[in-house]
């Protein structure tokens, strides 16, 4: 159970990052926070896709002393990134300003590289205690992020992927790489944020693990209908599907 000081730390961090642009519910923030707090000293937190730094600041606030946070984001033009190089540069500056405002810039090493660049992989020498993937949502890029980085996660370490049950390309990438894995146990999800822990899956546990990951596909189908209703200006239809307001579901 979280201690009262942990609860206060999480609440204070939510207040500090409230003005930082990003797509993360409070419940998803809590799952990231709790996972980052378990990473032991000497291991690292790796984030793929930082954008303005909302999740980066949260992870750096949660991580213990002696746990570096590597934020991998090229802040350049491209799909699921910036519309232009100029915009990418503005986001880059805002990212560092946001980390400074929250007071965690000294704890974060920003790798302004693509996540599949060998230079990014070589810069992280410590075992990875937590991997958070919210980068390029194209199928091949999301798949390769998981293929390249998940083997770096230490036994007992965490892998979390945002939009895993929202973007169909990310869904396909996650199920392709993690769905049949012998090494990553599915621990559930918070909305579209899926959570795995590295462990040894043998025998029937592997089959059960795969089936558990297929179950949330119903939620993704319903989520697609909610998005369609909101795009068409019909929040009433979204409410009938169980979505409480006009906010974008993720």
C-alpha positions as a Python dict, from the first residue, in 0.01 Angstrom:
ca = {
    (1, 'X'): (0, 0, 0),
    (2, 'X'): (130, 350, -80),
    (3, 'X'): (240, 549, 225),
    (4, 'X'): (95, 889, 306),
    (5, 'X'): (420, 1055, 193),
    (6, 'X'): (396, 874, -143),
    (7, 'X'): (36, 988, -179),
    (8, 'X'): (137, 1346, -104),
    (9, 'X'): (428, 1322, -348),
    (10, 'X'): (204, 1199, -627),
    (11, 'X'): (-61, 1466, -562),
    (12, 'X'): (204, 1740, -551),
    (13, 'X'): (354, 1619, -878),
    (14, 'X'): (14, 1622, -1049),
    (15, 'X'): (-23, 1984, -943),
    (16, 'X'): (323, 2074, -1074),
    (17, 'X'): (265, 1918, -1416),
    (18, 'X'): (-94, 2040, -1452),
    (19, 'X'): (4, 2309, -1701),
    (20, 'X'): (222, 2084, -1918),
    (21, 'X'): (53, 1973, -2239),
    (22, 'X'): (6, 1599, -2275),
    (23, 'X'): (-236, 1310, -2309),
    (24, 'X'): (-250, 1121, -1983),
    (25, 'X'): (-531, 1065, -1736),
    (26, 'X'): (-466, 1089, -1363),
    (27, 'X'): (-518, 714, -1335),
    (28, 'X'): (-260, 652, -1607),
    (29, 'X'): (-24, 894, -1433),
    (30, 'X'): (-67, 689, -1116),
    (31, 'X'): (27, 366, -1292),
    (32, 'X'): (341, 530, -1435),
    (33, 'X'): (427, 679, -1095),
    (34, 'X'): (387, 351, -907),
    (35, 'X'): (595, 161, -1164),
    (36, 'X'): (876, 419, -1165),
    (37, 'X'): (893, 412, -784),
    (38, 'X'): (984, 42, -788),
    (39, 'X'): (1294, 88, -1005),
    (40, 'X'): (1604, 21, -792),
    (41, 'X'): (1909, 244, -777),
    (42, 'X'): (2156, 155, -1050),
    (43, 'X'): (1877, 85, -1299),
    (44, 'X'): (1724, 335, -1540),
    (45, 'X'): (1386, 458, -1654),
    (46, 'X'): (1362, 490, -2034),
    (47, 'X'): (1086, 688, -2202),
    (48, 'X'): (1031, 675, -2577),
    (49, 'X'): (831, 978, -2689),
    (50, 'X'): (842, 1275, -2453),
    (51, 'X'): (687, 1563, -2651),
    (52, 'X'): (636, 1854, -2406),
    (53, 'X'): (756, 1651, -2107),
    (54, 'X'): (441, 1588, -1903),
    (55, 'X'): (511, 1218, -1850),
    (56, 'X'): (887, 1282, -1835),
    (57, 'X'): (846, 1519, -1541),
    (58, 'X'): (618, 1270, -1367),
    (59, 'X'): (864, 982, -1411),
    (60, 'X'): (1160, 1189, -1295),
    (61, 'X'): (964, 1302, -989),
    (62, 'X'): (874, 942, -903),
    (63, 'X'): (1214, 782, -963),
    (64, 'X'): (1439, 736, -661),
    (65, 'X'): (1779, 897, -625),
    (66, 'X'): (2031, 701, -829),
    (67, 'X'): (1774, 618, -1098),
    (68, 'X'): (1841, 821, -1415),
    (69, 'X'): (1558, 896, -1655),
    (70, 'X'): (1640, 882, -2026),
    (71, 'X'): (1391, 1072, -2244),
    (72, 'X'): (1424, 973, -2610),
    (73, 'X'): (1259, 1213, -2851),
    (74, 'X'): (1416, 1376, -3161),
    (75, 'X'): (1175, 1672, -3150),
    (76, 'X'): (1173, 1684, -3526),
    (77, 'X'): (914, 1683, -3802),
    (78, 'X'): (734, 1359, -3875),
    (79, 'X'): (417, 1159, -3821),
    (80, 'X'): (299, 1164, -3458),
    (81, 'X'): (559, 1434, -3394),
    (82, 'X'): (601, 1794, -3505),
    (83, 'X'): (446, 1938, -3819),
    (84, 'X'): (772, 2114, -3913),
    (85, 'X'): (1130, 2147, -3801),
    (86, 'X'): (1053, 2492, -3659),
    (87, 'X'): (770, 2353, -3451),
    (88, 'X'): (996, 2071, -3337),
    (89, 'X'): (1252, 2323, -3215),
    (90, 'X'): (984, 2514, -3023),
    (91, 'X'): (865, 2192, -2860),
    (92, 'X'): (1224, 2105, -2775),
    (93, 'X'): (1270, 2434, -2594),
    (94, 'X'): (935, 2399, -2418),
    (95, 'X'): (1026, 2046, -2310),
    (96, 'X'): (1337, 2164, -2129),
    (97, 'X'): (1158, 2468, -1987),
    (98, 'X'): (886, 2243, -1847),
    (99, 'X'): (1138, 2008, -1684),
    (100, 'X'): (1311, 2308, -1532),
    (101, 'X'): (985, 2451, -1401),
    (102, 'X'): (900, 2120, -1231),
    (103, 'X'): (1252, 2100, -1092),
    (104, 'X'): (1365, 1771, -1249),
    (105, 'X'): (1581, 1871, -1546),
    (106, 'X'): (1898, 1764, -1366),
    (107, 'X'): (1757, 1413, -1330),
    (108, 'X'): (1667, 1368, -1699),
    (109, 'X'): (1906, 1290, -1983),
    (110, 'X'): (1740, 1390, -2307),
    (111, 'X'): (1851, 1187, -2606),
    (112, 'X'): (1751, 1396, -2906),
    (113, 'X'): (1765, 1092, -3128),
    (114, 'X'): (1526, 849, -3287),
    (115, 'X'): (1454, 560, -3054),
    (116, 'X'): (1580, 303, -3306),
    (117, 'X'): (1908, 485, -3362),
    (118, 'X'): (2200, 268, -3240),
    (119, 'X'): (2340, 579, -3073),
    (120, 'X'): (2032, 596, -2848),
    (121, 'X'): (2063, 230, -2755),
    (122, 'X'): (2431, 267, -2673),
    (123, 'X'): (2376, 570, -2449),
    (124, 'X'): (2172, 369, -2199),
    (125, 'X'): (2425, 145, -2028),
    (126, 'X'): (2236, 67, -1707),
    (127, 'X'): (1979, -213, -1691),
    (128, 'X'): (1633, -78, -1766),
    (129, 'X'): (1397, -102, -1471),
    (130, 'X'): (1109, 63, -1652),
    (131, 'X'): (1038, 122, -2021),
    (132, 'X'): (758, 358, -2121),
    (133, 'X'): (671, 364, -2492),
    (134, 'X'): (461, 647, -2637),
    (135, 'X'): (651, 727, -2955),
    (136, 'X'): (583, 684, -3325),
    (137, 'X'): (247, 508, -3362),
    (138, 'X'): (316, 356, -3704),
    (139, 'X'): (313, -24, -3686),
    (140, 'X'): (672, -90, -3786),
    (141, 'X'): (811, 185, -3561),
    (142, 'X'): (610, 79, -3256),
    (143, 'X'): (699, -287, -3319),
    (144, 'X'): (1069, -208, -3352),
    (145, 'X'): (1068, 6, -3037),
    (146, 'X'): (947, -297, -2844),
    (147, 'X'): (1177, -539, -3023),
    (148, 'X'): (1484, -328, -2959),
    (149, 'X'): (1416, -198, -2611),
    (150, 'X'): (1215, -464, -2424),
    (151, 'X'): (1512, -709, -2415),
    (152, 'X'): (1700, -440, -2220),
    (153, 'X'): (1444, -455, -1938),
    (154, 'X'): (1570, -636, -1628),
    (155, 'X'): (1386, -928, -1471),
    (156, 'X'): (1103, -782, -1264),
    (157, 'X'): (1114, -458, -1461),
    (158, 'X'): (815, -284, -1614),
    (159, 'X'): (707, -215, -1972),
    (160, 'X'): (420, 28, -2028),
    (161, 'X'): (282, 124, -2368),
    (162, 'X'): (40, 411, -2424),
    (163, 'X'): (-235, 386, -2687),
    (164, 'X'): (-190, 9, -2686),
    (165, 'X'): (-566, -35, -2703),
    (166, 'X'): (-643, 285, -2890),
    (167, 'X'): (-425, 317, -3202),
    (168, 'X'): (-482, 4, -3414),
    (169, 'X'): (-122, 10, -3537),
    (170, 'X'): (11, 18, -3181),
    (171, 'X'): (-231, -257, -3085),
    (172, 'X'): (-99, -475, -3366),
    (173, 'X'): (261, -401, -3270),
    (174, 'X'): (203, -480, -2903),
    (175, 'X'): (19, -805, -2971),
    (176, 'X'): (281, -908, -3227),
    (177, 'X'): (576, -854, -2994),
    (178, 'X'): (434, -904, -2645),
    (179, 'X'): (126, -1118, -2703),
    (180, 'X'): (315, -1445, -2749),
    (181, 'X'): (612, -1353, -2534),
    (182, 'X'): (761, -1603, -2291),
    (183, 'X'): (920, -1320, -2093),
    (184, 'X'): (657, -1053, -2026),
    (185, 'X'): (357, -1102, -1802),
    (186, 'X'): (50, -892, -1880),
    (187, 'X'): (-54, -709, -1564),
    (188, 'X'): (-352, -516, -1695),
    (189, 'X'): (-423, -173, -1835),
    (190, 'X'): (-551, 170, -1745),
    (191, 'X'): (-755, 288, -2042),
    (192, 'X'): (-524, 250, -2339),
    (193, 'X'): (-210, 224, -2122),
    (194, 'X'): (-99, -140, -2102),
    (195, 'X'): (134, -279, -1836),
    (196, 'X'): (376, -573, -1847),
    (197, 'X'): (636, -705, -1603),
    (198, 'X'): (933, -910, -1717),
    (199, 'X'): (907, -1262, -1575),
    (200, 'X'): (950, -1623, -1680),
    (201, 'X'): (632, -1758, -1837),
    (202, 'X'): (620, -2133, -1875),
    (203, 'X'): (362, -2382, -1994),
    (204, 'X'): (-1, -2287, -1949),
    (205, 'X'): (89, -1948, -1803),
    (206, 'X'): (196, -1832, -2148),
    (207, 'X'): (-137, -1930, -2307),
    (208, 'X'): (-334, -1762, -2029),
    (209, 'X'): (-118, -1454, -2066),
    (210, 'X'): (-196, -1432, -2438),
    (211, 'X'): (-570, -1473, -2382),
    (212, 'X'): (-570, -1201, -2117),
    (213, 'X'): (-426, -954, -2368),
    (214, 'X'): (-700, -1027, -2619),
    (215, 'X'): (-979, -950, -2371),
    (216, 'X'): (-944, -566, -2383),
    (217, 'X'): (-1006, -561, -2759),
    (218, 'X'): (-1374, -512, -2677),
    (219, 'X'): (-1283, -188, -2497),
    (220, 'X'): (-1087, -73, -2800),
    (221, 'X'): (-1387, -134, -3028),
    (222, 'X'): (-1613, 63, -2796),
    (223, 'X'): (-1349, 336, -2771),
    (224, 'X'): (-1347, 368, -3150),
    (225, 'X'): (-1722, 428, -3146),
    (226, 'X'): (-1682, 691, -2873),
    (227, 'X'): (-1421, 873, -3082),
    (228, 'X'): (-1647, 861, -3387),
    (229, 'X'): (-1937, 1006, -3185),
    (230, 'X'): (-1720, 1288, -3050),
    (231, 'X'): (-1580, 1370, -3395),
    (232, 'X'): (-1936, 1405, -3522),
    (233, 'X'): (-2032, 1633, -3236),
    (234, 'X'): (-2248, 1377, -3058),
    (235, 'X'): (-2131, 1360, -2695),
    (236, 'X'): (-2478, 1224, -2613),
    (237, 'X'): (-2398, 909, -2810),
    (238, 'X'): (-2062, 885, -2636),
    (239, 'X'): (-2239, 902, -2299),
    (240, 'X'): (-2467, 617, -2401),
    (241, 'X'): (-2152, 414, -2464),
    (242, 'X'): (-2035, 489, -2110),
    (243, 'X'): (-1806, 786, -2179),
    (244, 'X'): (-1893, 1053, -1922),
    (245, 'X'): (-1807, 1377, -2104),
    (246, 'X'): (-1671, 1533, -2424),
    (247, 'X'): (-1303, 1470, -2338),
    (248, 'X'): (-1101, 1263, -2584),
    (249, 'X'): (-1076, 901, -2465),
    (250, 'X'): (-730, 760, -2418),
}
